[in-house]
mmCIF file of C-alpha atoms in Angstrom:
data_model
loop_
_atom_site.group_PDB
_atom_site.id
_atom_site.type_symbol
_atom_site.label_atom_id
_atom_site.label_comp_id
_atom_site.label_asym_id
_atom_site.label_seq_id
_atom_site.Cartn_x
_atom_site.Cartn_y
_atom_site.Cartn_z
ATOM 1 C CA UNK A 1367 -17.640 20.577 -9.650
ATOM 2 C CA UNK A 1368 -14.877 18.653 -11.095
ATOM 3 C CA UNK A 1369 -11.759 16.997 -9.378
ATOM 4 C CA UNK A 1370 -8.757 16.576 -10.612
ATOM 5 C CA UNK A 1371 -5.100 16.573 -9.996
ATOM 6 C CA UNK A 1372 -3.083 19.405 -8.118
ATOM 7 C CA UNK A 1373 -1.286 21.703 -10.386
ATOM 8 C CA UNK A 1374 1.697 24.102 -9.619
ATOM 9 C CA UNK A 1375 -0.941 27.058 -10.627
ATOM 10 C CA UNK A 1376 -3.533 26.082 -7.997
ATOM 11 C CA UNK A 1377 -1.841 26.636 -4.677
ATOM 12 C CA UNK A 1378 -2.076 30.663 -5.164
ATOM 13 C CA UNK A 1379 -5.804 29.334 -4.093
ATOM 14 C CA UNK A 1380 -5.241 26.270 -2.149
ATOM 15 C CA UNK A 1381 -2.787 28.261 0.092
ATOM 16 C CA UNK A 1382 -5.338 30.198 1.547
ATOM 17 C CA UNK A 1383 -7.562 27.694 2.025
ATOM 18 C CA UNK A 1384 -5.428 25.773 4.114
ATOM 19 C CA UNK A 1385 -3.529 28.464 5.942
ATOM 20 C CA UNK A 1386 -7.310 29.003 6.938
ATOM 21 C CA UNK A 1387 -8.045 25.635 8.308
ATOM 22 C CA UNK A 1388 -4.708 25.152 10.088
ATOM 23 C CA UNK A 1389 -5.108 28.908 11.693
ATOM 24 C CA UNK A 1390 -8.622 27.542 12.997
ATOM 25 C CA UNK A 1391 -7.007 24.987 15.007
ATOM 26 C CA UNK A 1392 -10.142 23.192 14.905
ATOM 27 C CA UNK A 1393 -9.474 19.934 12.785
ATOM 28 C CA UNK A 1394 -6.175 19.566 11.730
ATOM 29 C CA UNK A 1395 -3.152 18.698 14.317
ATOM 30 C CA UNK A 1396 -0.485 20.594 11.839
ATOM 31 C CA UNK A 1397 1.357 23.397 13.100
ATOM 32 C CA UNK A 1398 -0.411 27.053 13.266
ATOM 33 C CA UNK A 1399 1.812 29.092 12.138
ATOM 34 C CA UNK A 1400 2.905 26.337 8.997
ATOM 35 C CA UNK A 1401 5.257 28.254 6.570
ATOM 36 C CA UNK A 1402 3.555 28.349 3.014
ATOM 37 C CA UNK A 1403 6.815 26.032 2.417
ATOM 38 C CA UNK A 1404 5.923 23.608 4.849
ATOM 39 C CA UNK A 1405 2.655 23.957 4.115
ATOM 40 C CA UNK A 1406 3.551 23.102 0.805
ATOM 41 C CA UNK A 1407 5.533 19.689 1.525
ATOM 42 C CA UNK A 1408 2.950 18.592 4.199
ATOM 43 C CA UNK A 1409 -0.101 19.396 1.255
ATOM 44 C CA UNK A 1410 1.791 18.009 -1.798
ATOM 45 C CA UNK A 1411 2.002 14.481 -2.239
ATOM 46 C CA UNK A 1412 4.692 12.919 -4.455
ATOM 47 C CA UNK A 1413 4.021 10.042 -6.619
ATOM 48 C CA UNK A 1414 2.759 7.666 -5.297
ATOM 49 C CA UNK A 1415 0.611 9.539 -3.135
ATOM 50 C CA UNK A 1416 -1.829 12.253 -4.521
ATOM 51 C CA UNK A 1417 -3.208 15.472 -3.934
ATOM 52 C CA UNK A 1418 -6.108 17.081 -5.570
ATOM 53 C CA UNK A 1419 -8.313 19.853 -6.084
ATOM 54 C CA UNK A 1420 -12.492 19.989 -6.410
ATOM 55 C CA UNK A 1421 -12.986 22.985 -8.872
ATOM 56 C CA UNK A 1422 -16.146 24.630 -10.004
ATOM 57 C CA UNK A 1423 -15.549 27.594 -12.715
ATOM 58 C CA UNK A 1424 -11.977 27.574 -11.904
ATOM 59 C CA UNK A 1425 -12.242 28.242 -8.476
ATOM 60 C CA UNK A 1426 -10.804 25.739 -5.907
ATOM 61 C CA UNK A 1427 -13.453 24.370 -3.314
ATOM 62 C CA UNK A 1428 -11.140 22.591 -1.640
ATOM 63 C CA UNK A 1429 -8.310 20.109 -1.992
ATOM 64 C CA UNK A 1430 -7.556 16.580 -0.870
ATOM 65 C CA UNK A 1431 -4.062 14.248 -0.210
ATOM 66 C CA UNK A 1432 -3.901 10.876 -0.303
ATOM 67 C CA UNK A 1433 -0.817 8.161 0.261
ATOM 68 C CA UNK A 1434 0.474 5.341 2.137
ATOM 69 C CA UNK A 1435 -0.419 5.560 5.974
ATOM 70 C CA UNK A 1436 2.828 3.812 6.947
ATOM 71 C CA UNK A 1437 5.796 2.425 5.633
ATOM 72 C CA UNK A 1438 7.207 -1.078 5.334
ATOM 73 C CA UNK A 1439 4.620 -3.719 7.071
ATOM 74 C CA UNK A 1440 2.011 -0.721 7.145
ATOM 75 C CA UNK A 1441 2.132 0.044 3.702
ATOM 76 C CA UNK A 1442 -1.000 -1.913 2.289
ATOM 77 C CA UNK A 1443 -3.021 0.768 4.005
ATOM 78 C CA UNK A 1444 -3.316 4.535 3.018
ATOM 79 C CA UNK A 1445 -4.595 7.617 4.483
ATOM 80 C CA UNK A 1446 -6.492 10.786 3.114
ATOM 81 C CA UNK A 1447 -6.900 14.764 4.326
ATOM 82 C CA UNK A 1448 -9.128 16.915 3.381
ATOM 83 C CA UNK A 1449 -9.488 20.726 3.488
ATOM 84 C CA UNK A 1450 -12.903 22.858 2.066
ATOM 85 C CA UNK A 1451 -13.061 26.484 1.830
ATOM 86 C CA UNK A 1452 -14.678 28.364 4.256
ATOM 87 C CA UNK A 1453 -17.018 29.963 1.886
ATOM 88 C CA UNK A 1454 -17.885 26.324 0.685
ATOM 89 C CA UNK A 1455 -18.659 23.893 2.904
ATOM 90 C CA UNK A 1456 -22.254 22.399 3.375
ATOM 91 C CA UNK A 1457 -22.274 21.544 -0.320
ATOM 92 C CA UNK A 1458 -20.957 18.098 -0.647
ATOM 93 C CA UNK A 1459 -16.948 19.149 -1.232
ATOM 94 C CA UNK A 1460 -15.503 16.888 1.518
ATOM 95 C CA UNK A 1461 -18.030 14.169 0.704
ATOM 96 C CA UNK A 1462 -17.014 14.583 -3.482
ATOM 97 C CA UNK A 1463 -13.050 14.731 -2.402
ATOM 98 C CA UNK A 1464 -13.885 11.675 0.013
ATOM 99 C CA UNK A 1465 -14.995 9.567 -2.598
ATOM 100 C CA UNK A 1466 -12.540 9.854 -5.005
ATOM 101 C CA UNK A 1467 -9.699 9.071 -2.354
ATOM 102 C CA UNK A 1468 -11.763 6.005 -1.615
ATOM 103 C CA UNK A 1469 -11.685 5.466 -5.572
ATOM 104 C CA UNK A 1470 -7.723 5.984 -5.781
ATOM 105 C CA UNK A 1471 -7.519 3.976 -3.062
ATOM 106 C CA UNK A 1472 -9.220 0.939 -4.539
ATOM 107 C CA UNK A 1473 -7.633 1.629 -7.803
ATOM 108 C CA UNK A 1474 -4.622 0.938 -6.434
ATOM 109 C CA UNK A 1475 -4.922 -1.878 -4.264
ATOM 110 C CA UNK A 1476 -4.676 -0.425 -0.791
ATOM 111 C CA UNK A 1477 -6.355 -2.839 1.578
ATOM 112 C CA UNK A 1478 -8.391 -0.112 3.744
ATOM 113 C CA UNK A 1479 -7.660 3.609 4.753
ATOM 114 C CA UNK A 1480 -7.233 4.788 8.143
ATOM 115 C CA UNK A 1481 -7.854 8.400 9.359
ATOM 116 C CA UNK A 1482 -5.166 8.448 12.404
ATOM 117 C CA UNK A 1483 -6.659 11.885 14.171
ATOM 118 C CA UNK A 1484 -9.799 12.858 13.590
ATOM 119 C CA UNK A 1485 -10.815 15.418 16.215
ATOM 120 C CA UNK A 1486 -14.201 14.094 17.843
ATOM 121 C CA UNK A 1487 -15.331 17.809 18.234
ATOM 122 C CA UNK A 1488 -15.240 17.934 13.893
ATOM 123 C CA UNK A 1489 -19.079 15.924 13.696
ATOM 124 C CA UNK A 1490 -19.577 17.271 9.911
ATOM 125 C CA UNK A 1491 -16.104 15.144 8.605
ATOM 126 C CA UNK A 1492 -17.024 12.435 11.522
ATOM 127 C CA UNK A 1493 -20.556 12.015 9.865
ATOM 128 C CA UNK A 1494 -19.522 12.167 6.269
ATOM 129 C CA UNK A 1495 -16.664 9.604 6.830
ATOM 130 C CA UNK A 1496 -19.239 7.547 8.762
ATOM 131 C CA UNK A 1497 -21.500 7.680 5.767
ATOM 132 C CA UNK A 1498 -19.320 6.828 3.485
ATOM 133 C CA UNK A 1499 -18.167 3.377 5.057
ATOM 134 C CA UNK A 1500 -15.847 4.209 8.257
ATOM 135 C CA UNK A 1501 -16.122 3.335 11.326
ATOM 136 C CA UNK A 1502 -14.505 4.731 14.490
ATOM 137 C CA UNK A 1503 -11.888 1.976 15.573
ATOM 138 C CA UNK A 1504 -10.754 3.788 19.117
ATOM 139 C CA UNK A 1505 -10.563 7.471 20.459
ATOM 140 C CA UNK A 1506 -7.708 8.631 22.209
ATOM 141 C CA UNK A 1507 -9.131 10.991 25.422
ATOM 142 C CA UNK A 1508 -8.309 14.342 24.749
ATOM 143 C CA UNK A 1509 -5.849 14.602 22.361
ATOM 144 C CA UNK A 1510 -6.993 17.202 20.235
ATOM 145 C CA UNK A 1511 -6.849 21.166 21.990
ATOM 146 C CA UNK A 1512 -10.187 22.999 20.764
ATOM 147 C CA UNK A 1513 -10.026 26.527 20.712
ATOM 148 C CA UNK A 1514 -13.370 26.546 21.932
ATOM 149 C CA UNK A 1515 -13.740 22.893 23.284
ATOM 150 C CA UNK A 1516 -11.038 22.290 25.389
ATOM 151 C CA UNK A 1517 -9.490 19.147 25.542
ATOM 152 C CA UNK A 1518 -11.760 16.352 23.003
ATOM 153 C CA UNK A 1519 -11.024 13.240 21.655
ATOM 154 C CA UNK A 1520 -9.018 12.251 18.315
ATOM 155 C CA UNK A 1521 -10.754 9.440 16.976
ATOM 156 C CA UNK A 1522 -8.790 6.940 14.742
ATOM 157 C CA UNK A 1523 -11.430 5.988 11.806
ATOM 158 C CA UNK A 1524 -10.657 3.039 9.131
ATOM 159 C CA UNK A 1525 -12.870 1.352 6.562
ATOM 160 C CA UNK A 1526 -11.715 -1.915 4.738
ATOM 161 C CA UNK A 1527 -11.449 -1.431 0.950
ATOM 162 C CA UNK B 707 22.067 -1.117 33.719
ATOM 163 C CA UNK B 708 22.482 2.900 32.690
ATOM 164 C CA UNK B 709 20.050 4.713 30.982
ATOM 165 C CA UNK B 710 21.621 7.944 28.893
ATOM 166 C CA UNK B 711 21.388 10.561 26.292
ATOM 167 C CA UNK B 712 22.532 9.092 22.941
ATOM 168 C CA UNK B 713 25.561 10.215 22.400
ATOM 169 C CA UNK B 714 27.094 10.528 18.385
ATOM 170 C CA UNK B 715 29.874 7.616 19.522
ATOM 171 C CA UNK B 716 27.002 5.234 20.193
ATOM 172 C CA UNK B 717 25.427 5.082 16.502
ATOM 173 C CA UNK B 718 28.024 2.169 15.758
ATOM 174 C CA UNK B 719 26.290 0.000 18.461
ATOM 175 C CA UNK B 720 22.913 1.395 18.014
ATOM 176 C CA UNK B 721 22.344 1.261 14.152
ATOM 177 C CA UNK B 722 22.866 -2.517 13.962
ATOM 178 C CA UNK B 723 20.031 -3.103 16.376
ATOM 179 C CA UNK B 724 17.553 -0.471 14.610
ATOM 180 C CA UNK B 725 18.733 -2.288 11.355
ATOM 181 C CA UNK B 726 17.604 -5.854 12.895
ATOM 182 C CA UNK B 727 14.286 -4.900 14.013
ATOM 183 C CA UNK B 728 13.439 -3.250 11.061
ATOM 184 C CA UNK B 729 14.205 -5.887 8.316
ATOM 185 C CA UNK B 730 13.019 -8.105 11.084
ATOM 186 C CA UNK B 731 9.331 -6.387 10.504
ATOM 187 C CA UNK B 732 7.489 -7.894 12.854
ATOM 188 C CA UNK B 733 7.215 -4.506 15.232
ATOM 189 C CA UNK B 734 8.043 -1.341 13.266
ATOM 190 C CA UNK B 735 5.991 0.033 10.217
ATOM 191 C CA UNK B 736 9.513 1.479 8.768
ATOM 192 C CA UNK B 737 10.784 0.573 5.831
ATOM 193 C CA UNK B 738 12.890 -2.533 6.133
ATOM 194 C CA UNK B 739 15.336 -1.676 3.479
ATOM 195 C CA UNK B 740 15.972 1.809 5.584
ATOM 196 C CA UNK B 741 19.606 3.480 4.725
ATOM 197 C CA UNK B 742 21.562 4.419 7.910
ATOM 198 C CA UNK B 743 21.134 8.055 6.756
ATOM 199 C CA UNK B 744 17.359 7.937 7.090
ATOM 200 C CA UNK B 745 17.289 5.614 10.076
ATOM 201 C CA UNK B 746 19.207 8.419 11.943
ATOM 202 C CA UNK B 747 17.073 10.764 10.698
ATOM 203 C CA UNK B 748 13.949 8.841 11.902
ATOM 204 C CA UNK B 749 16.030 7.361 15.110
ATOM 205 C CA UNK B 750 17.754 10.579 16.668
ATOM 206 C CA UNK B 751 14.863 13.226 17.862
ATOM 207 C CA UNK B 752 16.349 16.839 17.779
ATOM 208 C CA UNK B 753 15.295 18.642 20.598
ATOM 209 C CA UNK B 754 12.657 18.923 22.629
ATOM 210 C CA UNK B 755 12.604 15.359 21.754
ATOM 211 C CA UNK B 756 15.235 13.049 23.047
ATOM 212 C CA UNK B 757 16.940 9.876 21.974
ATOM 213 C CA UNK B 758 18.442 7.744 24.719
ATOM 214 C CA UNK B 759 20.633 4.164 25.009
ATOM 215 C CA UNK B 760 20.666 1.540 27.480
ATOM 216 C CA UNK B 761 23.909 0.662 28.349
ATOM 217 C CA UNK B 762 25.877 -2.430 30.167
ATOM 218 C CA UNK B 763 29.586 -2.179 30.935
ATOM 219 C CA UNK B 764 29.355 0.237 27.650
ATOM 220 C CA UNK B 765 27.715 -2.413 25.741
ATOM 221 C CA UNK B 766 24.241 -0.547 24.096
ATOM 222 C CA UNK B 767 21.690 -2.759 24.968
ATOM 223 C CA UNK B 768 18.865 -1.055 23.415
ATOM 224 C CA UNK B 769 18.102 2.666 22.433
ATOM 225 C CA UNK B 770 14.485 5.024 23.172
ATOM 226 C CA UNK B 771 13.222 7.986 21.520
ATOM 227 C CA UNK B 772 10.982 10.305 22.655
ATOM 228 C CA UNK B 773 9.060 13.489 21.398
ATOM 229 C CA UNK B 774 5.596 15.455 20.962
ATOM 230 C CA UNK B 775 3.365 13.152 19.009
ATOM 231 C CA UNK B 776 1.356 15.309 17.063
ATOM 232 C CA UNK B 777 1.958 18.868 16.014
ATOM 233 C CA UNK B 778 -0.200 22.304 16.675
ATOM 234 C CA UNK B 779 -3.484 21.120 19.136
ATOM 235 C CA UNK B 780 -2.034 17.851 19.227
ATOM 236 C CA UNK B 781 1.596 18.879 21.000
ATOM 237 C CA UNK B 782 0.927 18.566 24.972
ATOM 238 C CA UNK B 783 0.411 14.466 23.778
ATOM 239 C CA UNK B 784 3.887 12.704 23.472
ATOM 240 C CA UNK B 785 4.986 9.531 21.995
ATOM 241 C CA UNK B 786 7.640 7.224 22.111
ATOM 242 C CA UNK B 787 9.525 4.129 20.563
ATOM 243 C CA UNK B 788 11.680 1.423 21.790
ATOM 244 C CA UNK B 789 14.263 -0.937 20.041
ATOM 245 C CA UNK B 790 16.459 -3.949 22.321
ATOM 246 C CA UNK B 791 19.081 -5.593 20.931
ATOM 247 C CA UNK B 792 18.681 -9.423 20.340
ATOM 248 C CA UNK B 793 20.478 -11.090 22.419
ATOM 249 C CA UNK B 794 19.581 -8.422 24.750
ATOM 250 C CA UNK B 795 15.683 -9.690 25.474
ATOM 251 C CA UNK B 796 13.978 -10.419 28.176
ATOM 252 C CA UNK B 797 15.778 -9.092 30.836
ATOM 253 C CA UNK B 798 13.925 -5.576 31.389
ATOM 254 C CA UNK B 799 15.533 -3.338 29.059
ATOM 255 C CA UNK B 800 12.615 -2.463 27.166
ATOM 256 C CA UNK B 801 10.688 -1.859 30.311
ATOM 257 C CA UNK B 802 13.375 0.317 32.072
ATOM 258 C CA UNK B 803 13.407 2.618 28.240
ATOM 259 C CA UNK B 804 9.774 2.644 28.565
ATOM 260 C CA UNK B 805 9.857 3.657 32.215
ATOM 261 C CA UNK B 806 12.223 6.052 31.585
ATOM 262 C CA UNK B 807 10.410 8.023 28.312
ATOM 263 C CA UNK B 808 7.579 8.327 31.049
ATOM 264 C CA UNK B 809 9.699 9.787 33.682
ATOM 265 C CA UNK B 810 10.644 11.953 31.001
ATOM 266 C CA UNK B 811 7.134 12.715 29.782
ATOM 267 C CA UNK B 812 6.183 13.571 33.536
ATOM 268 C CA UNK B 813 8.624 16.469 33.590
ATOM 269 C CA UNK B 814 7.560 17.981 30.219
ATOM 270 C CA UNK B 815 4.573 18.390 31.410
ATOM 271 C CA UNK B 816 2.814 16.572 28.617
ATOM 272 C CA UNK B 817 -0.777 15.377 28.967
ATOM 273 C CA UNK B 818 -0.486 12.075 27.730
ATOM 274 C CA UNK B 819 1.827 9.088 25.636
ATOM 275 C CA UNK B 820 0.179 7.574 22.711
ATOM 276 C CA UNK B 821 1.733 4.471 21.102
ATOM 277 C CA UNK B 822 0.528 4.900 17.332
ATOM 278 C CA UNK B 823 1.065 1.644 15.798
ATOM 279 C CA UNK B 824 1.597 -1.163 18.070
ATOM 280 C CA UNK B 825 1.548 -4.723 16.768
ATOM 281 C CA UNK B 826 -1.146 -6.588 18.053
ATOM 282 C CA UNK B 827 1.354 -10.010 17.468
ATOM 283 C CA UNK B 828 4.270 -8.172 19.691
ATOM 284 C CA UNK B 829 2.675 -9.746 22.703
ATOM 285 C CA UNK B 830 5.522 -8.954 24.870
ATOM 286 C CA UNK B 831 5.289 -5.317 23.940
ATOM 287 C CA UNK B 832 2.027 -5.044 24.515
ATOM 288 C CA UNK B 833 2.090 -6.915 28.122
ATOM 289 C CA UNK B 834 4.690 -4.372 28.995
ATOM 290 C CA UNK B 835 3.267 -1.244 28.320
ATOM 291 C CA UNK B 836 0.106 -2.365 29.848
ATOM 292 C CA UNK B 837 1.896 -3.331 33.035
ATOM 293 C CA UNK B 838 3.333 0.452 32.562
ATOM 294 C CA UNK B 839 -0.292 1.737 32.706
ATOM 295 C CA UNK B 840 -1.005 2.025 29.338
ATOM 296 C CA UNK B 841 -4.132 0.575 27.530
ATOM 297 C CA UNK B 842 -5.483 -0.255 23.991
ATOM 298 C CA UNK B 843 -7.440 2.616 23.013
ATOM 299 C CA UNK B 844 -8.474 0.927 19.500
ATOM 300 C CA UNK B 845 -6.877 -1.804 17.623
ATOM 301 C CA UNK B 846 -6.891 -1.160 13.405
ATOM 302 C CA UNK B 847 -7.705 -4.535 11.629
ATOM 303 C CA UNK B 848 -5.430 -6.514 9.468
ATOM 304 C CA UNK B 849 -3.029 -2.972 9.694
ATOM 305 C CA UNK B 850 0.137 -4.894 9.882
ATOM 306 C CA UNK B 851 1.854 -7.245 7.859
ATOM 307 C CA UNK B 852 3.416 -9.757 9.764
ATOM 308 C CA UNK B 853 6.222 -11.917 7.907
ATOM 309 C CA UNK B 854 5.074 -14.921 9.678
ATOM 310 C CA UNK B 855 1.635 -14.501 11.082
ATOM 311 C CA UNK B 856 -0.054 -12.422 8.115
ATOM 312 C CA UNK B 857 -1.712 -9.592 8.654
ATOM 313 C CA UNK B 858 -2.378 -8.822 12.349
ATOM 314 C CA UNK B 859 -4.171 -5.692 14.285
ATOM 315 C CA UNK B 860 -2.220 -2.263 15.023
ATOM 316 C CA UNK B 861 -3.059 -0.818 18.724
ATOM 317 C CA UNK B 862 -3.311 2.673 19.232
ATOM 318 C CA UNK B 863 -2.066 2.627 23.111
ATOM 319 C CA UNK B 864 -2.549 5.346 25.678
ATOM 320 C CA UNK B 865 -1.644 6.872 28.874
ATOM 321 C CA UNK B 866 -2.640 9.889 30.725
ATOM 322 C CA UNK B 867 0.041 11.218 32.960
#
């Protein structure tokens, strides 16, 4: 699996992908019914930000963005989403596409990264991100509408770079 | 004291106060060098949101904004943002917007107002909304860069309605 840098030919397959995940309604707080054109301005980051895709044999795994969490006294800290293919998790694609946003992030001098709604129900990201460094600074009571679940918590994570 | 719908005749008195407290930066992770344009944009909530002024003997004291916090599973959670005018402090402005956004809140029926980025330095903020019921859910470290004080904690504040 390699990852590298979004290209205007990938989102034929990242479309899906996410269009999957928001559908779901189980981790992301991003519109259902997201146009592929606002799907497209919310996925694609502009320079400076970043968004990428893990490949293996030219098929995309799953896709990351990355960028500056908020402007003007905020901006020394930046924020990452991920998004894995149905048909691919449980092999280490949201851990691989975790790490290299951590390594952008250090490469560019961000002071830390902060996750700003993590929905407590989603344990696979929650343990990933916990293994690779973050911690869970607060969770907001029931922010986050499960299909399933009900009303859970949307935990803000950070780590320190 | 009135509080009202913003109205288009009010941006004169309004957009010099948004312009001091964000090249101020010691509250608001905006971009200090924001143009009018985009400070409307990011000041003025279409609807269902709702930006409101404060107003003295047709003097705009200070302005609120109001709206759905998160999108998709995150919607029944509002938010909300308040700016006072200088020489306008300390004499319950901030507290009446803030009272009023959860009047406001109440009748849409949301669940809950999260404050996503509160400056752990703005002690008078904070001591506000906490008398308003709300409380510190999670504070991220060193998130804000304060021109003065360096980089302080950003609260994540909440309240269930």
């Amino acid at each position: 699996m390699t990852i590298r840098e979004f290209q205007e030919a990938d989102w034929p397959q990242v479309w899906p992908i996410l269009r999957e995940v928001v559908r779901a309604q189980e981790t992301f707080t991003y519109d259902p019914n997201l146009s592929p054109d606002e799907a497209r301005e919310v996925w694609i980051e502009p320079a400076p930000g970043l968004t990428v895709v893990a490949v293996r044999s030219e098929r995309v795994l799953g896709s990351a963005k990355m960028g500056t969490n908020r402007a003007g006294p905020g901006s020394h800290v930046c924020t990452a989403s991920f998004i894995v293919a149905a048909g691919a998790r449980g092999q280490g694609v949201g851990t691989a596409l975790c790490r290299f946003a951590l390594d952008w992030a250090h490469q560019r001098g961000y002071a830390g990264m902060q996750f700003n709604a993590v929905a407590a129900s989603n344990r696979t990201a929650v343990s990933v991100y916990e293994r690779l460094g973050f911690r869970i600074v607060g969770t907001v009571p029931g922010a986050f509408a499960h299909p399933t679940f009900g009303r859970v918590g949307l935990h803000v994570m950070y780590q320190e770079l």
